[in-house]
CSV table of C-alpha atoms in Angstrom, one decimal:
chain,number,residue,atom,x,y,z
A,175,MET,CA,0.0,0.0,0.0
A,176,MET,CA,1.2,3.5,-0.8
A,177,ASN,CA,1.7,6.1,1.9
A,178,PHE,CA,0.6,9.2,0.0
A,179,LEU,CA,2.3,11.5,2.5
A,180,GLU,CA,5.6,10.1,1.4
A,181,LEU,CA,5.3,10.2,-2.4
A,182,PRO,CA,8.8,11.0,-3.7
A,183,ASP,CA,9.7,14.3,-5.2
A,184,THR,CA,11.8,12.6,-7.9
A,185,ILE,CA,10.5,9.8,-10.1
A,186,SER,CA,11.6,7.9,-13.2
A,187,ILE,CA,9.7,8.8,-16.3
A,188,PHE,CA,8.3,6.6,-19.1
A,189,PRO,CA,7.5,9.0,-21.9
A,190,LEU,CA,5.0,7.3,-24.2
A,191,SER,CA,2.7,9.2,-26.5
A,192,GLY,CA,-0.8,7.7,-26.8
A,193,ALA,CA,-0.7,5.9,-23.4
A,194,VAL,CA,-2.0,7.2,-20.1
A,195,VAL,CA,-2.8,5.7,-16.8
A,196,LEU,CA,-5.4,7.1,-14.4
A,197,PRO,CA,-5.7,6.8,-10.6
A,198,ARG,CA,-7.0,3.3,-9.5
A,199,ALA,CA,-6.9,2.1,-13.1
A,200,GLN,CA,-4.5,-0.5,-14.5
A,201,LEU,CA,-2.3,-0.3,-17.5
A,202,PRO,CA,-0.5,-3.3,-18.9
A,203,LEU,CA,2.9,-2.6,-20.6
A,204,HIS,CA,5.3,-4.5,-22.7
A,205,ILE,CA,8.9,-3.3,-21.8
A,206,PHE,CA,11.6,-4.3,-24.3
A,207,GLU,CA,14.0,-1.3,-24.8
A,208,PRO,CA,17.2,-1.6,-22.7
A,209,ARG,CA,16.8,1.8,-21.0
A,210,TYR,CA,13.3,1.0,-19.9
A,211,LEU,CA,14.2,-2.5,-18.8
A,212,ALA,CA,16.8,-0.7,-16.5
A,213,MET,CA,14.1,1.6,-15.3
A,214,VAL,CA,11.8,-1.3,-14.3
A,215,ASP,CA,14.8,-3.0,-12.6
A,216,ASP,CA,15.5,0.1,-10.6
A,217,ALA,CA,11.9,0.7,-9.7
A,218,LEU,CA,11.5,-2.8,-8.4
A,219,LYS,CA,14.4,-2.2,-6.0
A,220,THR,CA,12.4,0.6,-4.2
A,221,SER,CA,9.5,0.3,-1.8
A,222,GLU,CA,7.3,2.6,-3.9
A,223,ARG,CA,7.8,0.7,-7.3
A,224,LEU,CA,6.7,3.9,-9.0
A,225,ILE,CA,7.0,4.8,-12.7
A,226,GLY,CA,5.7,8.1,-14.0
A,227,MET,CA,3.7,7.8,-17.2
A,228,ILE,CA,3.7,10.9,-19.3
A,229,GLN,CA,3.0,11.8,-22.9
A,230,THR,CA,5.4,13.7,-25.2
A,231,PHE,CA,4.9,16.2,-27.9
A,232,GLU,CA,7.2,17.8,-30.5
A,233,ALA,CA,8.5,21.2,-29.2
A,234,PRO,CA,9.1,24.1,-31.6
A,235,ASP,CA,12.8,23.2,-31.6
A,236,GLY,CA,12.0,19.7,-32.8
A,237,LYS,CA,12.9,18.0,-29.5
A,238,ASN,CA,10.7,15.4,-27.8
A,239,ALA,CA,9.2,17.5,-24.9
A,240,LEU,CA,7.2,16.2,-21.9
A,241,HIS,CA,3.7,17.4,-21.1
A,242,GLN,CA,3.5,19.1,-17.8
A,243,ILE,CA,1.1,16.6,-16.2
A,244,GLY,CA,1.4,12.9,-16.0
A,245,CYS,CA,0.3,10.1,-13.7
A,246,ALA,CA,2.4,7.7,-11.6
A,247,GLY,CA,1.7,4.0,-11.5
A,248,ARG,CA,2.9,1.4,-9.1
A,249,ILE,CA,4.2,-1.8,-10.5
A,250,LYS,CA,1.5,-4.2,-9.4
A,251,SER,CA,2.8,-7.3,-11.1
A,252,PHE,CA,5.5,-8.3,-13.6
A,253,SER,CA,6.8,-11.3,-15.5
A,254,GLU,CA,9.9,-11.8,-17.5
A,255,THR,CA,10.1,-13.5,-20.9
A,256,ASP,CA,12.8,-15.9,-21.9
A,257,ASP,CA,14.5,-13.2,-24.0
A,258,GLY,CA,14.6,-10.7,-21.1
A,259,ARG,CA,11.5,-8.5,-21.8
A,260,TYR,CA,9.1,-7.5,-19.1
A,261,MET,CA,5.4,-7.7,-19.0
A,262,ILE,CA,4.2,-5.4,-16.3
A,263,THR,CA,0.9,-4.0,-14.9
A,264,LEU,CA,0.8,-0.5,-13.5
A,265,ASN,CA,-1.8,0.5,-10.9
A,266,GLY,CA,-2.5,4.2,-11.2
A,267,ILE,CA,-1.6,6.1,-8.0
A,268,SER,CA,-1.8,9.9,-8.6
A,269,ARG,CA,-1.2,12.5,-11.2
A,270,PHE,CA,1.8,14.8,-10.8
A,271,ARG,CA,3.1,18.0,-12.3
A,272,VAL,CA,6.6,18.2,-13.7
A,273,VAL,CA,8.9,20.8,-12.1
A,274,ASN,CA,12.0,20.1,-14.1
A,275,GLU,CA,13.9,17.3,-15.7
A,276,ILE,CA,16.9,16.1,-13.9
A,277,ASP,CA,20.2,15.4,-15.5
A,278,GLY,CA,21.9,12.2,-14.3
A,279,PHE,CA,23.6,9.0,-15.2
A,280,THR,CA,20.5,6.8,-15.7
A,281,PRO,CA,19.7,5.8,-19.3
A,282,TYR,CA,16.1,6.8,-18.7
A,283,ARG,CA,14.6,10.2,-17.9
A,284,ARG,CA,13.9,11.4,-14.4
A,285,CYS,CA,12.0,14.4,-13.2
A,286,LYS,CA,11.4,16.4,-10.1
A,287,VAL,CA,7.6,16.5,-9.6
A,288,VAL,CA,4.9,17.9,-7.2
A,289,TRP,CA,1.7,16.1,-6.3
A,290,ASP,CA,-0.2,19.2,-5.1
A,291,GLY,CA,-3.6,19.8,-6.7
A,292,PHE,CA,-4.5,16.1,-7.2
A,293,ASP,CA,-6.0,15.3,-3.8
A,294,ARG,CA,-8.9,13.5,-5.4
A,295,ASP,CA,-6.5,10.9,-6.8
A,296,LYS,CA,-5.3,9.9,-3.4
A,297,GLY,CA,-8.7,9.0,-1.8
A,298,GLY,CA,-11.1,6.2,-2.4
A,299,PRO,CA,-13.0,5.6,-5.7
A,300,GLU,CA,-14.5,8.7,-7.2
A,301,HIS,CA,-18.2,8.7,-8.2
A,302,ASP,CA,-20.1,10.7,-10.9
A,303,ARG,CA,-23.4,11.5,-9.3
A,304,GLU,CA,-24.9,12.7,-12.6
A,305,PHE,CA,-23.8,9.6,-14.5
A,306,ASP,CA,-26.6,8.3,-16.8
A,307,LYS,CA,-25.2,4.9,-17.5
A,308,ASP,CA,-27.8,3.8,-19.9
A,309,GLY,CA,-27.5,6.9,-22.0
A,310,PHE,CA,-23.7,6.7,-21.8
A,311,LEU,CA,-23.7,3.1,-23.1
A,312,LYS,CA,-25.9,4.0,-26.0
A,313,ILE,CA,-23.4,6.6,-27.1
A,314,LEU,CA,-20.5,4.2,-26.5
A,315,SER,CA,-22.3,1.5,-28.6
A,316,ARG,CA,-22.6,4.0,-31.5
A,317,TYR,CA,-18.9,4.9,-31.1
A,318,PHE,CA,-17.7,1.3,-31.1
A,319,GLU,CA,-19.8,0.5,-34.1
A,320,ASP,CA,-18.5,3.5,-36.0
A,321,LYS,CA,-14.9,2.5,-35.1
A,322,GLU,CA,-15.5,-1.2,-35.6
A,323,LEU,CA,-14.3,-1.9,-32.1
A,324,LYS,CA,-15.4,-5.0,-30.1
A,325,THR,CA,-15.7,-5.3,-26.3
A,326,ASP,CA,-17.1,-7.4,-23.5
A,327,TRP,CA,-20.4,-5.6,-23.0
A,328,GLU,CA,-21.4,-7.7,-20.0
A,329,ASN,CA,-18.3,-6.5,-18.1
A,330,LEU,CA,-18.9,-2.9,-19.3
A,331,THR,CA,-22.5,-2.8,-18.0
A,332,GLU,CA,-21.4,-4.3,-14.6
A,333,ALA,CA,-18.4,-1.9,-14.1
A,334,ASP,CA,-18.8,1.0,-11.7
A,335,ASP,CA,-18.7,4.5,-13.0
A,336,GLU,CA,-15.1,5.3,-12.2
A,337,LEU,CA,-13.7,2.1,-13.7
A,338,LEU,CA,-15.8,2.4,-16.8
A,339,ILE,CA,-15.0,6.1,-17.5
A,340,ASN,CA,-11.3,5.8,-16.7
A,341,SER,CA,-10.8,2.6,-18.6
A,342,LEU,CA,-12.4,3.9,-21.7
A,343,SER,CA,-10.4,7.2,-21.4
A,344,MET,CA,-7.2,5.1,-21.4
A,345,LEU,CA,-8.1,2.5,-24.1
A,346,CYS,CA,-10.2,4.3,-26.7
A,347,PRO,CA,-8.2,5.3,-29.9
A,348,PHE,CA,-8.3,9.1,-29.3
A,349,SER,CA,-5.5,11.4,-30.4
A,350,ASN,CA,-2.7,12.2,-28.0
A,351,GLU,CA,-4.1,15.6,-27.3
A,352,ASP,CA,-7.5,14.2,-26.5
A,353,LYS,CA,-6.0,11.6,-24.2
A,354,GLN,CA,-4.1,14.4,-22.4
A,355,ALA,CA,-7.3,16.4,-22.0
A,356,LEU,CA,-8.9,13.3,-20.4
A,357,LEU,CA,-6.0,12.8,-18.1
A,358,GLU,CA,-6.1,16.4,-17.0
A,359,ALA,CA,-9.8,16.5,-16.3
A,360,PRO,CA,-10.3,17.8,-12.8
A,361,SER,CA,-13.0,15.4,-11.8
A,362,LEU,CA,-14.6,12.2,-12.9
A,363,SER,CA,-17.7,14.0,-14.1
A,364,THR,CA,-15.7,16.4,-16.3
A,365,ARG,CA,-13.8,13.4,-17.7
A,366,ARG,CA,-17.1,11.7,-18.5
A,367,GLU,CA,-18.3,14.9,-20.2
A,368,THR,CA,-15.1,15.2,-22.2
A,369,LEU,CA,-15.3,11.5,-23.1
A,370,VAL,CA,-18.9,11.8,-24.4
A,371,THR,CA,-18.0,14.9,-26.4
A,372,LEU,CA,-15.1,13.1,-28.1
A,373,MET,CA,-17.2,10.0,-28.9
A,374,GLU,CA,-20.1,12.1,-30.3
A,375,PHE,CA,-17.6,14.2,-32.3
A,376,ALA,CA,-16.0,11.0,-33.7
A,377,CYS,CA,-19.4,9.6,-34.7
A,378,ARG,CA,-20.1,12.8,-36.6
A,379,GLY,CA,-17.0,12.2,-38.7
A,380,GLY,CA,-14.9,14.9,-36.9
A,381,HIS,CA,-11.3,15.4,-37.9
A,382,THR,CA,-8.2,16.3,-35.8
A,383,ASP,CA,-8.1,19.8,-37.1
A,384,GLU,CA,-11.8,20.3,-36.0
A,385,ARG,CA,-11.3,18.9,-32.5
A,386,PRO,CA,-13.9,20.2,-30.0
A,387,GLN,CA,-12.6,22.7,-27.5
């Protein structure tokens, strides 16, 4: 169990566009690059087992820059393949804000971070009191049909509101910018509203350059 009063102010960073983890959600990852294998090895040696997931974007100078906000996950489980790759599962702990990147001798990136402003992440499951599940599932069904996606509808209908909304925010094939907006949503209800807007927009044939604001 994590002691949220002792979250470290420096964490290792796994910069991966198109992939986000959210608090109390789980993200499976396939680790094969040597620098990130080293990152997992080092994380497993600590009591926190934390890895900071964060998306990147192309800066004006052409460099691979980090978004300001990411989310840390704790390595919940891992297995090693015969050829030395890792299959890990991260359990989302809390979002963070990057203060600055730290120069060092590790092959992977590390950042000084702050956890302030994300108190909701550190409590129990969040609920969306205005969640109309039946209406939401109808929109979701149209979106999945439009995108030719398949899912286990029985599990979806039985999932609680936080698990359903956060899992879809992580797994649906939205653009990197849209996934970042879902990650940064201040509450579960605003994340659900953003998710519905994105699905409806996609069903209307929206394009990236016409993304809803």
